[in-house]
PDB file of C-alpha atoms in Angstrom:
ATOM      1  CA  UNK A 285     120.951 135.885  88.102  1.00 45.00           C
ATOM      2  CA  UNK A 286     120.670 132.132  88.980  1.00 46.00           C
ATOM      3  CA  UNK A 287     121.565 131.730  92.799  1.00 53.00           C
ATOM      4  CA  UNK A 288     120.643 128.067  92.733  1.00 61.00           C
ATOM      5  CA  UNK A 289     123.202 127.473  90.594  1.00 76.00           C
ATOM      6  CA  UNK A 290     126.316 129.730  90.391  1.00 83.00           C
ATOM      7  CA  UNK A 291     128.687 130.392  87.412  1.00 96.00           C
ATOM      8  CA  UNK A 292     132.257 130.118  87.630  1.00 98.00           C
ATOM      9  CA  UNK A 293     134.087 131.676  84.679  1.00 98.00           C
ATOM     10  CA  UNK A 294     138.038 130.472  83.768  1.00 98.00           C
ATOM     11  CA  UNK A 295     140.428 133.512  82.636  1.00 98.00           C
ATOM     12  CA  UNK A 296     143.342 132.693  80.252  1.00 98.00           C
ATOM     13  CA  UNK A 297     145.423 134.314  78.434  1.00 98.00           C
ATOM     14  CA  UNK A 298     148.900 133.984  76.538  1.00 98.00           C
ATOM     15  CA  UNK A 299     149.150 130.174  75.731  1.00 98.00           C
ATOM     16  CA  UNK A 300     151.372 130.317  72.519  1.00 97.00           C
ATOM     17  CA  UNK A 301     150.289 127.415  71.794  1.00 97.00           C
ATOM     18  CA  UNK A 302     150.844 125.753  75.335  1.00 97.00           C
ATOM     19  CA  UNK A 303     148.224 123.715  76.910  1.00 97.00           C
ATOM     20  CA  UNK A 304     149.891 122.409  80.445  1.00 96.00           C
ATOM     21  CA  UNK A 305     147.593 119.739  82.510  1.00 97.00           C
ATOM     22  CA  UNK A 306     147.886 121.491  85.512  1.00 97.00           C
ATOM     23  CA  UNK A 307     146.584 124.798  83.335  1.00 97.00           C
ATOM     24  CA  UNK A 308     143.128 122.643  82.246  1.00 97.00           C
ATOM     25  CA  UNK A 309     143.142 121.130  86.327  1.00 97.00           C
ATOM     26  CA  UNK A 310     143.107 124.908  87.262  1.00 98.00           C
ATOM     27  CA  UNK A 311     140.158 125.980  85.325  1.00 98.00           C
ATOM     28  CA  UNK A 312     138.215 122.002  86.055  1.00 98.00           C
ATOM     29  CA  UNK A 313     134.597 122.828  86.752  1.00 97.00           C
ATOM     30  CA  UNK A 314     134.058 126.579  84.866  1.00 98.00           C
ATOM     31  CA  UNK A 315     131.110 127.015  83.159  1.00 98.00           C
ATOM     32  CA  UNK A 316     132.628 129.296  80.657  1.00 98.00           C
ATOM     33  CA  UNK A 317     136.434 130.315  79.547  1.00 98.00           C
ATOM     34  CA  UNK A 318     137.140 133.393  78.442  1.00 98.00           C
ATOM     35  CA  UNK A 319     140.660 133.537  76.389  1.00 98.00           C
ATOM     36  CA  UNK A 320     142.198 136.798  76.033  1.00 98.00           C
ATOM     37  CA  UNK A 321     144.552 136.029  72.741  1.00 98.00           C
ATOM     38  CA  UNK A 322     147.655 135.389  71.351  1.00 98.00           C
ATOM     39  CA  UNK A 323     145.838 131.312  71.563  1.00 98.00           C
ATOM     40  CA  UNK A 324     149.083 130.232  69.445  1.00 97.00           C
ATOM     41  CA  UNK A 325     147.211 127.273  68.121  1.00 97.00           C
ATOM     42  CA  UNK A 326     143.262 126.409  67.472  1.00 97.00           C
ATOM     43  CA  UNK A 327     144.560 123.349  69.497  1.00 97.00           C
ATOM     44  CA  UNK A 328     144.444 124.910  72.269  1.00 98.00           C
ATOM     45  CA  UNK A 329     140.838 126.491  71.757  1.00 98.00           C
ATOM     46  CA  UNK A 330     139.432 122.821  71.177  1.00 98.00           C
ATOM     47  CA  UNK A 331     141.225 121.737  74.218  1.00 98.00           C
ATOM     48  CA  UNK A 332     139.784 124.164  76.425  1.00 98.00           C
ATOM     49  CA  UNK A 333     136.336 124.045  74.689  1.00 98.00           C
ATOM     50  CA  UNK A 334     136.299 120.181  76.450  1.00 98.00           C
ATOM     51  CA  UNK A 335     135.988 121.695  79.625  1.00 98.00           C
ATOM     52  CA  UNK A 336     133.556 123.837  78.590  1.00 98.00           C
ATOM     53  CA  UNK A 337     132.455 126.914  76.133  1.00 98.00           C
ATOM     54  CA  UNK A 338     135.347 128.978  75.413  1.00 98.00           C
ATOM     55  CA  UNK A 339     134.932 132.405  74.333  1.00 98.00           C
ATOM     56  CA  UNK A 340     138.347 133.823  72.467  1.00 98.00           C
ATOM     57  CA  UNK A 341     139.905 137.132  71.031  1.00 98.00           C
ATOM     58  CA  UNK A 342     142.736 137.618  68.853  1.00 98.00           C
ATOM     59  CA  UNK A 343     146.173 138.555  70.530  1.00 98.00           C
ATOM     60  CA  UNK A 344     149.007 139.948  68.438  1.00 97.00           C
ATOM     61  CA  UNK A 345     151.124 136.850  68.108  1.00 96.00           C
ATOM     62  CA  UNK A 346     147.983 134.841  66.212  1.00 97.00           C
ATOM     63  CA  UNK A 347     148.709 134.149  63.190  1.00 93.00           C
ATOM     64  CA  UNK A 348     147.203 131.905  59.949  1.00 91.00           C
ATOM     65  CA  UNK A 349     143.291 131.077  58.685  1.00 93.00           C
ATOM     66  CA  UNK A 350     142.756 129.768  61.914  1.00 94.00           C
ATOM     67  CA  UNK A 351     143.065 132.709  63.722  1.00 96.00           C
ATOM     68  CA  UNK A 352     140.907 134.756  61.181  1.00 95.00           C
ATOM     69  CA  UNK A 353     137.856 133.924  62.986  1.00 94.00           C
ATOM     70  CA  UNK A 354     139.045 135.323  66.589  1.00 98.00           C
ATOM     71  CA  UNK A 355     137.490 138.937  67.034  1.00 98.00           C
ATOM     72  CA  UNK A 356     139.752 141.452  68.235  1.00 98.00           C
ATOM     73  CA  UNK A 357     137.497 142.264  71.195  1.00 98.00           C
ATOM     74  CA  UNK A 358     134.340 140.324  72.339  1.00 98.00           C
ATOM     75  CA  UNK A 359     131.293 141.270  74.812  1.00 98.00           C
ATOM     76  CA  UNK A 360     130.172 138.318  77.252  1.00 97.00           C
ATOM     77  CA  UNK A 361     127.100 138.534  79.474  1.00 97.00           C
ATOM     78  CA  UNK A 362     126.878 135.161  81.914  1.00 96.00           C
ATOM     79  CA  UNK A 363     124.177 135.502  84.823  1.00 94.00           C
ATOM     80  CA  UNK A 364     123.595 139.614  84.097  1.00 95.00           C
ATOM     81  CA  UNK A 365     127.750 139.932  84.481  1.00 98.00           C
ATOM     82  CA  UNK A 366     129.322 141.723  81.311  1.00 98.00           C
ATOM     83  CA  UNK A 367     132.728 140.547  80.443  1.00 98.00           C
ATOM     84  CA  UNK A 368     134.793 143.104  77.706  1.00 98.00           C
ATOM     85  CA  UNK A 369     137.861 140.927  76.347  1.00 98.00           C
ATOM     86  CA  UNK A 370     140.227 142.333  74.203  1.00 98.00           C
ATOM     87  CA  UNK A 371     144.415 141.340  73.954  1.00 98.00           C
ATOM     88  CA  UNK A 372     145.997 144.688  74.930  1.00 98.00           C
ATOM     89  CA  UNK A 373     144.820 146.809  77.411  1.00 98.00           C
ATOM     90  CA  UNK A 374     146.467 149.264  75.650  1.00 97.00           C
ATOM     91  CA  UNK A 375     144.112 149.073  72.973  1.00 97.00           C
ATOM     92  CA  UNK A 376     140.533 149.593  74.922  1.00 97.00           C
ATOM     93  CA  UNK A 377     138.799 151.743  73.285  1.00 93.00           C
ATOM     94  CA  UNK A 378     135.702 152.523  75.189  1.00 97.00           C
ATOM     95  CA  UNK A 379     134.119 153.515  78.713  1.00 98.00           C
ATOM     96  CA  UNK A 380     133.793 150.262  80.329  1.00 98.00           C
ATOM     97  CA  UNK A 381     131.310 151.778  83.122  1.00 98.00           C
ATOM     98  CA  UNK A 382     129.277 153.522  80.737  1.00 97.00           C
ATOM     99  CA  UNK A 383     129.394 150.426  78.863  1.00 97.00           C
ATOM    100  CA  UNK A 384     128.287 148.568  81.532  1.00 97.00           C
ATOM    101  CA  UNK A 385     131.496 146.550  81.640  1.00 98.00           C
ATOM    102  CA  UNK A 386     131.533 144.564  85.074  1.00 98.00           C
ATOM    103  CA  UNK A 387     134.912 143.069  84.271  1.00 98.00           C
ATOM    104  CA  UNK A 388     137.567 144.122  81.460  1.00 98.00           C
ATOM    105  CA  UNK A 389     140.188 141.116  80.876  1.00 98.00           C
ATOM    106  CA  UNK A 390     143.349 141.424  79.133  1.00 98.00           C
ATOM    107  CA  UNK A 391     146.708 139.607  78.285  1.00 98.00           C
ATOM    108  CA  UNK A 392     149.523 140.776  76.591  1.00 97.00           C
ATOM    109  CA  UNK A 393     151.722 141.529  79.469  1.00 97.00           C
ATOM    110  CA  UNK A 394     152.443 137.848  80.865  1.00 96.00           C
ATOM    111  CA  UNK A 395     152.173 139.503  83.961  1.00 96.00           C
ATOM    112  CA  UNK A 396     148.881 138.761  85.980  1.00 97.00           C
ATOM    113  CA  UNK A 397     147.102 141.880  87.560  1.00 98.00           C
ATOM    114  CA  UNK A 398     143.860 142.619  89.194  1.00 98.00           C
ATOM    115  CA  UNK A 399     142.868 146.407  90.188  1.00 98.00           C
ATOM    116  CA  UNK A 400     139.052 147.511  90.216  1.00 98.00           C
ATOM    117  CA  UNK A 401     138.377 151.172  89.168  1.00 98.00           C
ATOM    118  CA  UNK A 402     134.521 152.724  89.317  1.00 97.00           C
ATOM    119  CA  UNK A 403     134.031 149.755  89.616  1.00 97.00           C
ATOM    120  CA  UNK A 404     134.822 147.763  86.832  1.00 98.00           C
ATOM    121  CA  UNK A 405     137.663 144.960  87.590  1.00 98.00           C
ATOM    122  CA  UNK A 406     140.724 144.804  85.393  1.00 98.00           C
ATOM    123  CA  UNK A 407     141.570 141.380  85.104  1.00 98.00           C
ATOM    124  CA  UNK A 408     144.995 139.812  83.650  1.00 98.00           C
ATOM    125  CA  UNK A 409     145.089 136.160  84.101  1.00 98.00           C
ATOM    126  CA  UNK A 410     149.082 136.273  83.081  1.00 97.00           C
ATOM    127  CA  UNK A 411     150.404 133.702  81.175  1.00 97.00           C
ATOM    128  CA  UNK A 412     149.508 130.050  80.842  1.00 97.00           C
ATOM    129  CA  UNK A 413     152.200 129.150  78.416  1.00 94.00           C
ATOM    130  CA  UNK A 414     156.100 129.369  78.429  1.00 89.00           C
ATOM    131  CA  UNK A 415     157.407 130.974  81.404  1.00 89.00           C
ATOM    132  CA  UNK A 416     158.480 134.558  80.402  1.00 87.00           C
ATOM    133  CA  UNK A 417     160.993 136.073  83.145  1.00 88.00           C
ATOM    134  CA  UNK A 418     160.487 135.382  86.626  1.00 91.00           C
ATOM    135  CA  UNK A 419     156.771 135.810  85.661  1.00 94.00           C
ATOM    136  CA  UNK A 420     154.215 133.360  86.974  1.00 96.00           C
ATOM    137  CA  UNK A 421     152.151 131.032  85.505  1.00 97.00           C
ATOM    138  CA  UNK A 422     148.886 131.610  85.858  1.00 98.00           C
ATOM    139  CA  UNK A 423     144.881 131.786  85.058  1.00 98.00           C
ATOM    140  CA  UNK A 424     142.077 133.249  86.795  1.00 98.00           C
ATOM    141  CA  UNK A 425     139.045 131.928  87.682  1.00 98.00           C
ATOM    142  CA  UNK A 426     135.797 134.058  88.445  1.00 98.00           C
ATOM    143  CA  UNK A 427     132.604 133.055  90.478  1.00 98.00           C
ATOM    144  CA  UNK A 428     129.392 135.026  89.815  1.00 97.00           C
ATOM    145  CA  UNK A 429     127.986 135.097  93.592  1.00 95.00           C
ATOM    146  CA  UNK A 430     124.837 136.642  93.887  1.00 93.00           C
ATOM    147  CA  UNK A 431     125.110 138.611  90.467  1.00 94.00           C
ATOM    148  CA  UNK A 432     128.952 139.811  91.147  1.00 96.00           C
ATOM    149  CA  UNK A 433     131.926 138.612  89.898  1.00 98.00           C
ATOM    150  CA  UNK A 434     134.444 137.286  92.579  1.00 98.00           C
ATOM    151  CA  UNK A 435     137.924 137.557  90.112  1.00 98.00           C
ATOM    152  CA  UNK A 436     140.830 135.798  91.994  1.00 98.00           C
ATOM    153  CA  UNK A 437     144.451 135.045  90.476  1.00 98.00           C
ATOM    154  CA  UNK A 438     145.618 131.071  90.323  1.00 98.00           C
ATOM    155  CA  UNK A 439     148.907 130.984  89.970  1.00 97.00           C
ATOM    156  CA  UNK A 440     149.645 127.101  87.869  1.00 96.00           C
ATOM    157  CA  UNK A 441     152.210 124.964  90.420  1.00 89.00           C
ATOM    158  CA  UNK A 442     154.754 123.009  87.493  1.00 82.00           C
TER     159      UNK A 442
END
């Protein structure tokens, strides 16, 4: 834990592609951005990887050699906090609080969504590319605050 200097961690998920401005002003200042698939284009990755070290999984809808190198699900410790990222919730395939898991973030859905459970946080950032629906567009951002994560919902203002 480093309480001199604390971590904030950007959540995104669902770009297809689309990198808005006001999606990179959202998630300004993080330490570390987790992606949580269907990227649409390594564009996007090298984008977000000039705000800082971006962390990505594989979503459904990625597609081509680019994409080959995405895991399907990916284990992040920052400051003693253990992130689980995978695409679909759908698809989790383990215990996340005998795993440890402090936070579990998904996409898929478009539809942003934070619940906590045993205590592990389920965390969908929504959608940061093309509107889908009446959905939102959004990220998340996460502060690590005396060794727990502090998940809030930013919903993008176009």
């Amino acid at each position: 834990m480093n309480a001199t200097n604390p971590k904030t961690i950007g959540i995104i998920s669902d770009t297809h592609g689309l990198l808005r401005p006001e999606v990179e002003k959202a998630l300004a200042g993080c330490d570390h951005i987790l992606h949580a698939g269907d990227v649409g284009d390594n564009r996007v990755l090298e984008r977000l990887a000039r705000i800082a070290p971006v962390t990505a999984v594989r979503g459904n809808m990625d597609y081509g050699s680019w994409s080959n190198a995405l895991p399907v699900t990916e284990m992040v410790e920052i400051d003693t906090v253990f992130f689980y990222i995978l695409h679909d919730l759908n698809r989790l395939d383990l215990d996340p609080v005998a795993a440890g898991i402090h936070v579990v973030v998904s996409g898929h859905t478009h539809q942003p969504e934070l619940t906590r459970q045993e205590g592990v946080f389920y965390l969908n950032p929504g959608s940061a590319g093309q509107r889908r629906y009446d959905y939102p567009i959004s990220v998340a951002r996460v502060p690590i605050e005396n060794g727990q994560p502090i998940p809030r919902i930013v919903e993008i203002a176009l």
